[in-house]
Short mmCIF file of C-alpha atoms in Angstrom, two decimals:
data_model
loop_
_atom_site.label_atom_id
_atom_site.label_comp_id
_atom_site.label_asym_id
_atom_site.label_seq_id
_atom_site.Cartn_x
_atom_site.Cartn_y
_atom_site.Cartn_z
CA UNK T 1 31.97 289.00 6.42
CA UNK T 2 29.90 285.80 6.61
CA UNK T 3 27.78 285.38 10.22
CA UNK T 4 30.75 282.82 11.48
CA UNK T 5 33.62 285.48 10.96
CA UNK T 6 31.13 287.97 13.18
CA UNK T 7 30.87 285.09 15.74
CA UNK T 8 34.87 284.35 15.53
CA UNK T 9 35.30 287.94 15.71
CA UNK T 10 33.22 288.46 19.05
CA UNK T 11 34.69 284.96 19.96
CA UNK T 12 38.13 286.27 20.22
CA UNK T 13 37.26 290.05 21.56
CA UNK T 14 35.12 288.32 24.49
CA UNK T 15 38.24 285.44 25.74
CA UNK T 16 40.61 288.21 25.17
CA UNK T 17 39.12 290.40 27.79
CA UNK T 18 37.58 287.71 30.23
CA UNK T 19 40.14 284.61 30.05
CA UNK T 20 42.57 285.58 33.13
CA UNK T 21 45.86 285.07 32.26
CA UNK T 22 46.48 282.50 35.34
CA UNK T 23 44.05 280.13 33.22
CA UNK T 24 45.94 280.18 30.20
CA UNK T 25 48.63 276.75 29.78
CA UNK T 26 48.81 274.12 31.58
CA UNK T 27 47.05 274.17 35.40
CA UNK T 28 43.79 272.58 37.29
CA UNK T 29 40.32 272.20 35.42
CA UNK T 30 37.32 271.57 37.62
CA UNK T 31 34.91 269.15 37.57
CA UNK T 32 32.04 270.32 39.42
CA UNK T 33 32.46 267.92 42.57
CA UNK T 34 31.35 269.55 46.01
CA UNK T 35 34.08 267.42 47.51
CA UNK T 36 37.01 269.12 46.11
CA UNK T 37 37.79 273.05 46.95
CA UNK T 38 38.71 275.49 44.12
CA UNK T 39 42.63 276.94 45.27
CA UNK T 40 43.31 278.84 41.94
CA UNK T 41 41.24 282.31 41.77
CA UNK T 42 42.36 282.86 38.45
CA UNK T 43 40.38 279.11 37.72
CA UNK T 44 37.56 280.40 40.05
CA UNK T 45 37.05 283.44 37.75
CA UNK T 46 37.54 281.75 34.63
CA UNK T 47 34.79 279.43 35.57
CA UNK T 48 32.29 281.63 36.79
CA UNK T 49 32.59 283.99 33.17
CA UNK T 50 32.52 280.82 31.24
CA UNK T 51 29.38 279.99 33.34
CA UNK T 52 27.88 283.25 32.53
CA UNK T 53 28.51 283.22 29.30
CA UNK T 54 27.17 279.11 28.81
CA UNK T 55 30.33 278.24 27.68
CA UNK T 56 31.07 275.53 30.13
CA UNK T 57 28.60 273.53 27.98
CA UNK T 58 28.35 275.74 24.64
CA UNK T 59 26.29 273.28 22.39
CA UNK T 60 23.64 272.37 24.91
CA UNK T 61 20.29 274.01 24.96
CA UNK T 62 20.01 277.75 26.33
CA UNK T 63 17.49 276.74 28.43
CA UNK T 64 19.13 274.57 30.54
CA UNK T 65 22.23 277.21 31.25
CA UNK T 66 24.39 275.92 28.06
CA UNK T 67 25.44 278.26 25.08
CA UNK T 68 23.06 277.14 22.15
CA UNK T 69 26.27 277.13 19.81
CA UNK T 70 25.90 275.54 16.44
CA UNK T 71 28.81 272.50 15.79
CA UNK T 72 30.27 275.48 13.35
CA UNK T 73 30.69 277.78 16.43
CA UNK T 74 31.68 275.55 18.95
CA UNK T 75 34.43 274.66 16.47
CA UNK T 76 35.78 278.40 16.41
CA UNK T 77 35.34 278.36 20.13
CA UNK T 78 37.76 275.98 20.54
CA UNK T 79 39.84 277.09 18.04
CA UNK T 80 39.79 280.38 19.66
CA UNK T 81 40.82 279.03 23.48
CA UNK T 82 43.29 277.13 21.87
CA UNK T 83 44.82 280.13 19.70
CA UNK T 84 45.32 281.54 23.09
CA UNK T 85 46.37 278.24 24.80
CA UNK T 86 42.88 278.64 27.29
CA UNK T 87 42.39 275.73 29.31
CA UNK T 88 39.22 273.99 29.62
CA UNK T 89 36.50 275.36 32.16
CA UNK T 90 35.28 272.54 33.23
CA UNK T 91 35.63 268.90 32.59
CA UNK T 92 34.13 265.22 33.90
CA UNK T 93 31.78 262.82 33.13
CA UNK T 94 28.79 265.32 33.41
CA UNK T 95 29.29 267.65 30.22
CA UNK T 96 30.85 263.98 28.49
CA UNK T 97 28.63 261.65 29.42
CA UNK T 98 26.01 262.06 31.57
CA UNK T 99 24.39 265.50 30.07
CA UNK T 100 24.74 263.86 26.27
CA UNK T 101 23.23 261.62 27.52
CA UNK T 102 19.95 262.99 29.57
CA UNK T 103 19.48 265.55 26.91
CA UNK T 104 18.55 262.23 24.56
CA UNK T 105 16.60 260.29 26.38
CA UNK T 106 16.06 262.33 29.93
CA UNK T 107 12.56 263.41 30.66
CA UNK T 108 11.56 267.15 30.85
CA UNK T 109 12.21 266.58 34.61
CA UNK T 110 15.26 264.94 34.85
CA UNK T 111 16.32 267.04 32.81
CA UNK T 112 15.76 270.61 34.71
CA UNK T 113 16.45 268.92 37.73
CA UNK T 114 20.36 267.65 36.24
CA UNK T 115 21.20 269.59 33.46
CA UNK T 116 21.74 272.69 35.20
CA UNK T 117 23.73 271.93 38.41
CA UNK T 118 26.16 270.09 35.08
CA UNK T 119 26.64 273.31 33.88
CA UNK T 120 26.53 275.16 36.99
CA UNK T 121 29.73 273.28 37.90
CA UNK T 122 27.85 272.21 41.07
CA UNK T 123 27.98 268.71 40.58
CA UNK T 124 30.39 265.74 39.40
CA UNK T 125 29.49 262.68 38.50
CA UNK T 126 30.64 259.19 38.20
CA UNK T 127 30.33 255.93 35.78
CA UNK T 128 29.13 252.30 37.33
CA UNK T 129 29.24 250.14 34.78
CA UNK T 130 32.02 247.42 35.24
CA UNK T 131 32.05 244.97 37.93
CA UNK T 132 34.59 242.39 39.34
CA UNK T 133 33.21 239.16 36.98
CA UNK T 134 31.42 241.79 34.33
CA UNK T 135 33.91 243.56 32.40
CA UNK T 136 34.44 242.69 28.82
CA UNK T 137 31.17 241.20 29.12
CA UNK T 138 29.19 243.96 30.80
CA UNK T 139 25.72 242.70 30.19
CA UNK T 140 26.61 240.01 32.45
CA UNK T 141 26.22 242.49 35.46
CA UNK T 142 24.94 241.56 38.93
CA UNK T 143 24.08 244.48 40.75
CA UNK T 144 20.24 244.32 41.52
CA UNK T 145 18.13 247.11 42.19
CA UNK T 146 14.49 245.82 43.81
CA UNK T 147 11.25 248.01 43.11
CA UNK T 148 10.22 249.05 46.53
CA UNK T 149 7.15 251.43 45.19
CA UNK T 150 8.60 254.93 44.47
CA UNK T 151 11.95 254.00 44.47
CA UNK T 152 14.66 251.12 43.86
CA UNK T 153 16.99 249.34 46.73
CA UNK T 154 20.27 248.90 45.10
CA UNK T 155 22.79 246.09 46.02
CA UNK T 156 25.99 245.49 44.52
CA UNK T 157 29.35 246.10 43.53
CA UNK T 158 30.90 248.14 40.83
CA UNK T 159 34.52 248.29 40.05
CA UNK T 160 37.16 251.13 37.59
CA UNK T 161 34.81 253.68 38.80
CA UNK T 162 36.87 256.81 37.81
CA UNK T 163 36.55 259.68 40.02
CA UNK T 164 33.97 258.09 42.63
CA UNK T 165 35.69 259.39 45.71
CA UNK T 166 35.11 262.61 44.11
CA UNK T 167 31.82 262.19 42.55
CA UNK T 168 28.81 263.38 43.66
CA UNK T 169 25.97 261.45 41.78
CA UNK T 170 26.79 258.01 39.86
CA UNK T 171 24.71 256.61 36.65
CA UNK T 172 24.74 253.16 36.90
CA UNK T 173 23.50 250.13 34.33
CA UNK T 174 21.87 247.66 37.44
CA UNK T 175 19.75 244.54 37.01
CA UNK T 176 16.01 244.75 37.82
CA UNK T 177 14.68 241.96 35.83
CA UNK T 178 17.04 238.66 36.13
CA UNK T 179 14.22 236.36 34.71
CA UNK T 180 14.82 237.33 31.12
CA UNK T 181 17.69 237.27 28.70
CA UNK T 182 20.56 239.07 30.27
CA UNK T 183 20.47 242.20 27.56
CA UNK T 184 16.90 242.72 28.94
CA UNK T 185 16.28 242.92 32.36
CA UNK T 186 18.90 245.69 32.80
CA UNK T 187 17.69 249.50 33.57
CA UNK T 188 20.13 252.53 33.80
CA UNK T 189 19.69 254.97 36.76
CA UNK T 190 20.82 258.08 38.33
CA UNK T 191 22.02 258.34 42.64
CA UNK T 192 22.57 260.39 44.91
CA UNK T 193 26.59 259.31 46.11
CA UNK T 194 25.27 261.57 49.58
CA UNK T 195 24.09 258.51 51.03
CA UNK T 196 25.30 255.86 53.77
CA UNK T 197 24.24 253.12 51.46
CA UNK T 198 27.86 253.60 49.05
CA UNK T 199 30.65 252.79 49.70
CA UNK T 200 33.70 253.90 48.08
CA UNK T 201 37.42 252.50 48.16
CA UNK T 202 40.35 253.95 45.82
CA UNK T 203 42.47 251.76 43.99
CA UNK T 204 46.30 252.76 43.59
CA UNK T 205 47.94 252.28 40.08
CA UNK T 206 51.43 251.66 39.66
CA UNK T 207 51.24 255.34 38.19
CA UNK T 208 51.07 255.68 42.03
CA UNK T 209 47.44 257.87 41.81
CA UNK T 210 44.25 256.33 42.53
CA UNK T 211 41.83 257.61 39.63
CA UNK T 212 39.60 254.26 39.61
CA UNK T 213 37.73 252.78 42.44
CA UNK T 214 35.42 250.39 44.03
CA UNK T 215 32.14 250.91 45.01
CA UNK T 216 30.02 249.01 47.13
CA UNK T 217 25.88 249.06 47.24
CA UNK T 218 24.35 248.44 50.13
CA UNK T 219 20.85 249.24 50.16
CA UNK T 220 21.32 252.01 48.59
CA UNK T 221 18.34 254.04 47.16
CA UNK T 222 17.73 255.52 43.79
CA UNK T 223 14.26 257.38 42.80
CA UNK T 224 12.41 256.16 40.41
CA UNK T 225 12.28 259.63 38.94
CA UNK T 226 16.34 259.12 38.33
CA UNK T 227 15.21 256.01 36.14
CA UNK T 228 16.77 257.09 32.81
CA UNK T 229 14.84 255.72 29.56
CA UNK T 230 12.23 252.41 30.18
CA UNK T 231 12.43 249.84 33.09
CA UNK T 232 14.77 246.97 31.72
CA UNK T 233 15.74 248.69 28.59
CA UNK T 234 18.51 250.75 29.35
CA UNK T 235 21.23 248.76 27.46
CA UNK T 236 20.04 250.82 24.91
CA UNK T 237 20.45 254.12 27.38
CA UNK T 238 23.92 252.19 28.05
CA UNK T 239 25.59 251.60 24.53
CA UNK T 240 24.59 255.03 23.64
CA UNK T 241 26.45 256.59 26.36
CA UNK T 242 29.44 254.86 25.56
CA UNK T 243 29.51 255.90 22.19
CA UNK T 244 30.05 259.56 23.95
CA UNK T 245 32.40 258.32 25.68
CA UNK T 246 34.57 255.89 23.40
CA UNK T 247 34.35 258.57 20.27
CA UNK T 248 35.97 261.45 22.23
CA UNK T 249 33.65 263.32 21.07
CA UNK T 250 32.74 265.65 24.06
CA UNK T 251 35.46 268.14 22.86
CA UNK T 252 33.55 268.21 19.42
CA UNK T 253 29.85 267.71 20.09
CA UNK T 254 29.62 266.89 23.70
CA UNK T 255 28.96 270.19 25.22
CA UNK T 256 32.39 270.54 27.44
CA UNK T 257 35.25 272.70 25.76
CA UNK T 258 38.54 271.18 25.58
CA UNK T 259 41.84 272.95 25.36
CA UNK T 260 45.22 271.50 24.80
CA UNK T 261 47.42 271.73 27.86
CA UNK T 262 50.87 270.80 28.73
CA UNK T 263 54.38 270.66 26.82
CA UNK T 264 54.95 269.93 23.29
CA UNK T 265 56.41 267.28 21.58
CA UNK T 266 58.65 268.92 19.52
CA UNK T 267 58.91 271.76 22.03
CA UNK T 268 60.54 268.57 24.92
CA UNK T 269 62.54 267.12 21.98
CA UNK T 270 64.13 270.14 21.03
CA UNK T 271 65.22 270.48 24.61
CA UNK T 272 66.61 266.87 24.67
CA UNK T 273 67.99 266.78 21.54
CA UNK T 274 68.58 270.40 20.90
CA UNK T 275 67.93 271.99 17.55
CA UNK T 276 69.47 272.71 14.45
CA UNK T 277 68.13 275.42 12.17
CA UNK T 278 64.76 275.55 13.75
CA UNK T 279 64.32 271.41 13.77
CA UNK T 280 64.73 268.73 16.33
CA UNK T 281 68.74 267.91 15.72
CA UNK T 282 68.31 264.16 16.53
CA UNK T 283 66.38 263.39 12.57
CA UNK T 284 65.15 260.02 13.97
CA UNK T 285 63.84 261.60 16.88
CA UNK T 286 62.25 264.40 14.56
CA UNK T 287 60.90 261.71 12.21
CA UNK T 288 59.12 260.30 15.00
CA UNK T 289 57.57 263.19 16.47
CA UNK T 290 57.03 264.82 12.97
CA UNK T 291 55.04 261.72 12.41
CA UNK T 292 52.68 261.85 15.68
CA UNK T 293 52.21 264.71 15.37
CA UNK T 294 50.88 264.47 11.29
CA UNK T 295 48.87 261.07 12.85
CA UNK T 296 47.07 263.10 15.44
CA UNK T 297 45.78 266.18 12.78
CA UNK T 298 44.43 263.35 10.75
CA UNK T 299 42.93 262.05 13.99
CA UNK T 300 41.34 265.27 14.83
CA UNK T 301 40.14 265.82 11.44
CA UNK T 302 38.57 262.57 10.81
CA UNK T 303 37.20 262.90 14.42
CA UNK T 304 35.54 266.66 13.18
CA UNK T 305 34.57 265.26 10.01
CA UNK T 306 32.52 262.57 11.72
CA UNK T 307 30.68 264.73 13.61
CA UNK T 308 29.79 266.81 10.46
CA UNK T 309 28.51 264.04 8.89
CA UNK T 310 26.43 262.31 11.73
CA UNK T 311 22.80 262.76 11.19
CA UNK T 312 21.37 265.81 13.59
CA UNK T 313 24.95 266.56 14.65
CA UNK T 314 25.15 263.92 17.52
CA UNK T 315 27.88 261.14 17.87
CA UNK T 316 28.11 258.89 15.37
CA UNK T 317 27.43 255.24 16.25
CA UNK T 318 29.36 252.01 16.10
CA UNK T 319 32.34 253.97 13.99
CA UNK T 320 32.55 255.53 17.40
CA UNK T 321 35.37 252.42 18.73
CA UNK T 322 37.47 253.76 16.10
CA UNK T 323 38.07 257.06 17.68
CA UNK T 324 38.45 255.17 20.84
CA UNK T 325 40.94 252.60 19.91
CA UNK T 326 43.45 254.48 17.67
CA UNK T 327 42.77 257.66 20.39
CA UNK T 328 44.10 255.69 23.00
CA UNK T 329 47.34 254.24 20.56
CA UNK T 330 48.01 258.18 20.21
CA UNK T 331 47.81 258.74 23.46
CA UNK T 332 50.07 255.76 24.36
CA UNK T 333 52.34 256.67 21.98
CA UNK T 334 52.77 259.92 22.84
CA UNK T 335 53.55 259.42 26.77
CA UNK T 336 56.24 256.69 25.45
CA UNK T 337 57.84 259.62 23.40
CA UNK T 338 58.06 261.68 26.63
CA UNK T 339 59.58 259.59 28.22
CA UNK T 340 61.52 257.66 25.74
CA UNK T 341 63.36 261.15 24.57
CA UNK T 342 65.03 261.77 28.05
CA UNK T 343 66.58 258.34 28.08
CA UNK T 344 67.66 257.32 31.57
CA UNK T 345 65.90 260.85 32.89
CA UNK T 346 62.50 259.71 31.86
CA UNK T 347 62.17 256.46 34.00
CA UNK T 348 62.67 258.90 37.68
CA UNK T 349 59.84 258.13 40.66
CA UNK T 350 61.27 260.79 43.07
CA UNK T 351 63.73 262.75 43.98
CA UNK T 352 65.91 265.74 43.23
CA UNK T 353 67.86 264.64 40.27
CA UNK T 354 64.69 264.91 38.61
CA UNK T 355 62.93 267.89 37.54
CA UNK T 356 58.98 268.06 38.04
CA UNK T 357 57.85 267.42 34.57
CA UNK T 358 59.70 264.69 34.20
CA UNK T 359 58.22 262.79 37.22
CA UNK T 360 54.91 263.95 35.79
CA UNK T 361 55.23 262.41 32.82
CA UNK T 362 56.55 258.88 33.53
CA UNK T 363 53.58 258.29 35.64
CA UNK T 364 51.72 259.49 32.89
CA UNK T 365 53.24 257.08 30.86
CA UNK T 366 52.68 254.33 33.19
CA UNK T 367 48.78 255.68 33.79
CA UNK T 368 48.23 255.39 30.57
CA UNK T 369 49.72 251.63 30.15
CA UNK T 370 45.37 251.40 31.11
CA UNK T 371 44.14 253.42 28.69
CA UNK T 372 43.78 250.09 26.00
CA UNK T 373 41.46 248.35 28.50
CA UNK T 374 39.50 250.94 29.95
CA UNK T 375 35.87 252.38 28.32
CA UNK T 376 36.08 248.53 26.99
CA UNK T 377 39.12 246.85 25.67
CA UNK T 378 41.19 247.71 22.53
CA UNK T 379 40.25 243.86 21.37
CA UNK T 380 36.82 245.10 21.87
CA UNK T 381 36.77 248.08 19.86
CA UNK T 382 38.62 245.68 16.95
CA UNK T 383 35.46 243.44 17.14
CA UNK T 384 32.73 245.80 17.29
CA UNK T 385 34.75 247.76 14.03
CA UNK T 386 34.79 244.12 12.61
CA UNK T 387 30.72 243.17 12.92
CA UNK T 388 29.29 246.50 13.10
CA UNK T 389 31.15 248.85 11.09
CA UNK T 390 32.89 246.46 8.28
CA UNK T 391 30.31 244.03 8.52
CA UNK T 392 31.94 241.32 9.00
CA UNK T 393 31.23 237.67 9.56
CA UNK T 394 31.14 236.48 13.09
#
């Protein structure tokens, strides 16, 4: 046996014996935040082994709490939860984004002092980077942060920002140099959402949730020790955080594990349409979800492959708004068939005549009506494929 069947061997004795059965399927996945309580004790266990073990964050360094896996191991690690249908320990924008992120360009400080609490599941953080006349065109962004000695006074307004009235630190992109071109006088910086200074209002979706928010600055403080890469360069810090986040790749490379969770396609269609011999009866209906489900392998694979081929075994870079942009189509595409299967019975709100995963999923369906604009714009990821990846012409 090679070292990676001895790993996938241990692998599957260890989540046999310590994965409670309660977070197996579909159910609640943490994200760290101080603000919301833990009902589940079977996810409360399942946490605190994973925590123990450094599996909340298996690639990241061991010194920082995380597993040390190699991209080969974390790769049966998730193959493993999946095999028996685990669900993820933890989740958020701190294994995704943030930690990614401070583990590149975080000093030795920054990153003891946030790392940890990530991992820890002690902390959830939040993204300002849009505002109400900087979207598409983020660089245009107005929120100023003023250098009062050892820290700056932030004052502002961001907008989308998922999770903030949950959060409990943001990373923002805020302008501290307006005299220069707009790319330049922006710096990227870590606070404290524990302050009077923020101000946070949910936004409801027609899904009828509020998941996005908007978040007011006023005065607020962050340390200059929470100033992420070099004063008015952290576009740079920026961009490279969004590759994280627009390539998907925290299930792969990120450091968080991710676990399929829910109903199948074919197993809701078979339902619907019943079955003949094994297969969906309906064959359109089959040909469609045969053919998702074929498109979202390929997805995974090319997604796996990319992240074998990246240099170090980080995210790649600009190819990145691929994996964003047809991502998001899937995932479109794949609340539509939900929905679209159960015909009249997949457009209920409320009430009895509907069952619970029904409702469930047509506001999924309409939640994810957002998914093209969010983490930058469909049309966005087609130009940045365009210039940066296919080089072409402006």
């Amino acid at each position: 046996m090679t070292a990676i069947d001895d790993f996938r061997s241990e692998t599957r004795e260890w989540l046999a014996a310590n994965c409670p059965s309660g977070a197996r399927g579909p159910g609640p996945v943490p994200t760290g935040s101080t603000k919301i309580r833990i009902h589940d004790a079977d996810t409360e266990l399942w946490l605190e082994r994973m925590v123990e073990k450094g599996w909340t964050a298996p690639t990241w360094p061991v010194e920082y709490g995380g597993g040390g896996l190699s991209n080969d191991e974390y790769m049966v690690l998730i193959q493993e939860m999946r095999r028996i249908d685990a669900r993820a320990p933890l989740a958020g924008m701190g294994t995704s984004l943030i930690g990614p992120t401070l583990l590149e360009y975080g000093t030795d400080e920054q990153k003891q002092r946030h790392i940890p609490p990530i991992v820890r599941a002690e902390r959830a953080w939040c993204q300002g980077y849009s505002e109400p006349s900087s979207g598409s065109d983020l660089a245009s962004l107005r929120t100023r942060a003023e250098d009062h000695g050892d820290h700056f006074v932030v004052n502002g307004q961001k907008i989308w920002t998922s999770g903030a009235q949950f959060a409990d630190w943001i990373f923002a992109l805020v302008r501290t140099d307006p005299d220069v071109p707009k790319h330049q006088g922006i710096s990227f910086v870590l606070m404290d959402m524990h302050q009077p200074g923020i101000t946070v209002r949910p936004i409801r979706l027609i899904s009828g949730n509020s998941p996005f928010c908007e978040t007011f600055f006023d005065n607020a403080i962050a340390r200059k020790e929470d100033l992420v890469g070099e004063l008015n360069k952290g576009w740079t810090v920026g961009k490279r955080l969004l590759q994280h986040e627009r390539g998907s790749m925290a299930s792969l490379v990120g450091g968080g594990v991710a676990a399929d969770a829910g109903p199948t396609l074919e197993g809701e269609a078979k339902s619907y349409a019943g079955e003949d011999d094994g297969r969906i009866a309906d064959p359109d209906l089959r040909h469609e979800v045969v053919t998702h489900n074929m498109n979202d392998l390929a997805f995974r694979l090319t997604q796996r492959r990319a992240v074998e081929e990246a240099r170090g075994g980080g995210t790649p870079g600009p190819a990145t708004s691929i994996f964003k942009m047809y991502g998001t189509e899937l995932q479109q595409e794949k609340s539509s068939l939900f929905v679209s299967m159960r015909g009249t019975r997949g457009l209920g709100w409320s009430g009895d005549a509907f069952d619970e995963q029904s409702l469930e999923d047509t506001r999924t369906w309409l939640s994810n009506r957002a998914a093209s604009i969010y983490s930058g714009s469909n049309e966005i990821q087609r130009n940045i494929i365009a210039k940066r990846v296919l080089g072409l012409p402006d």
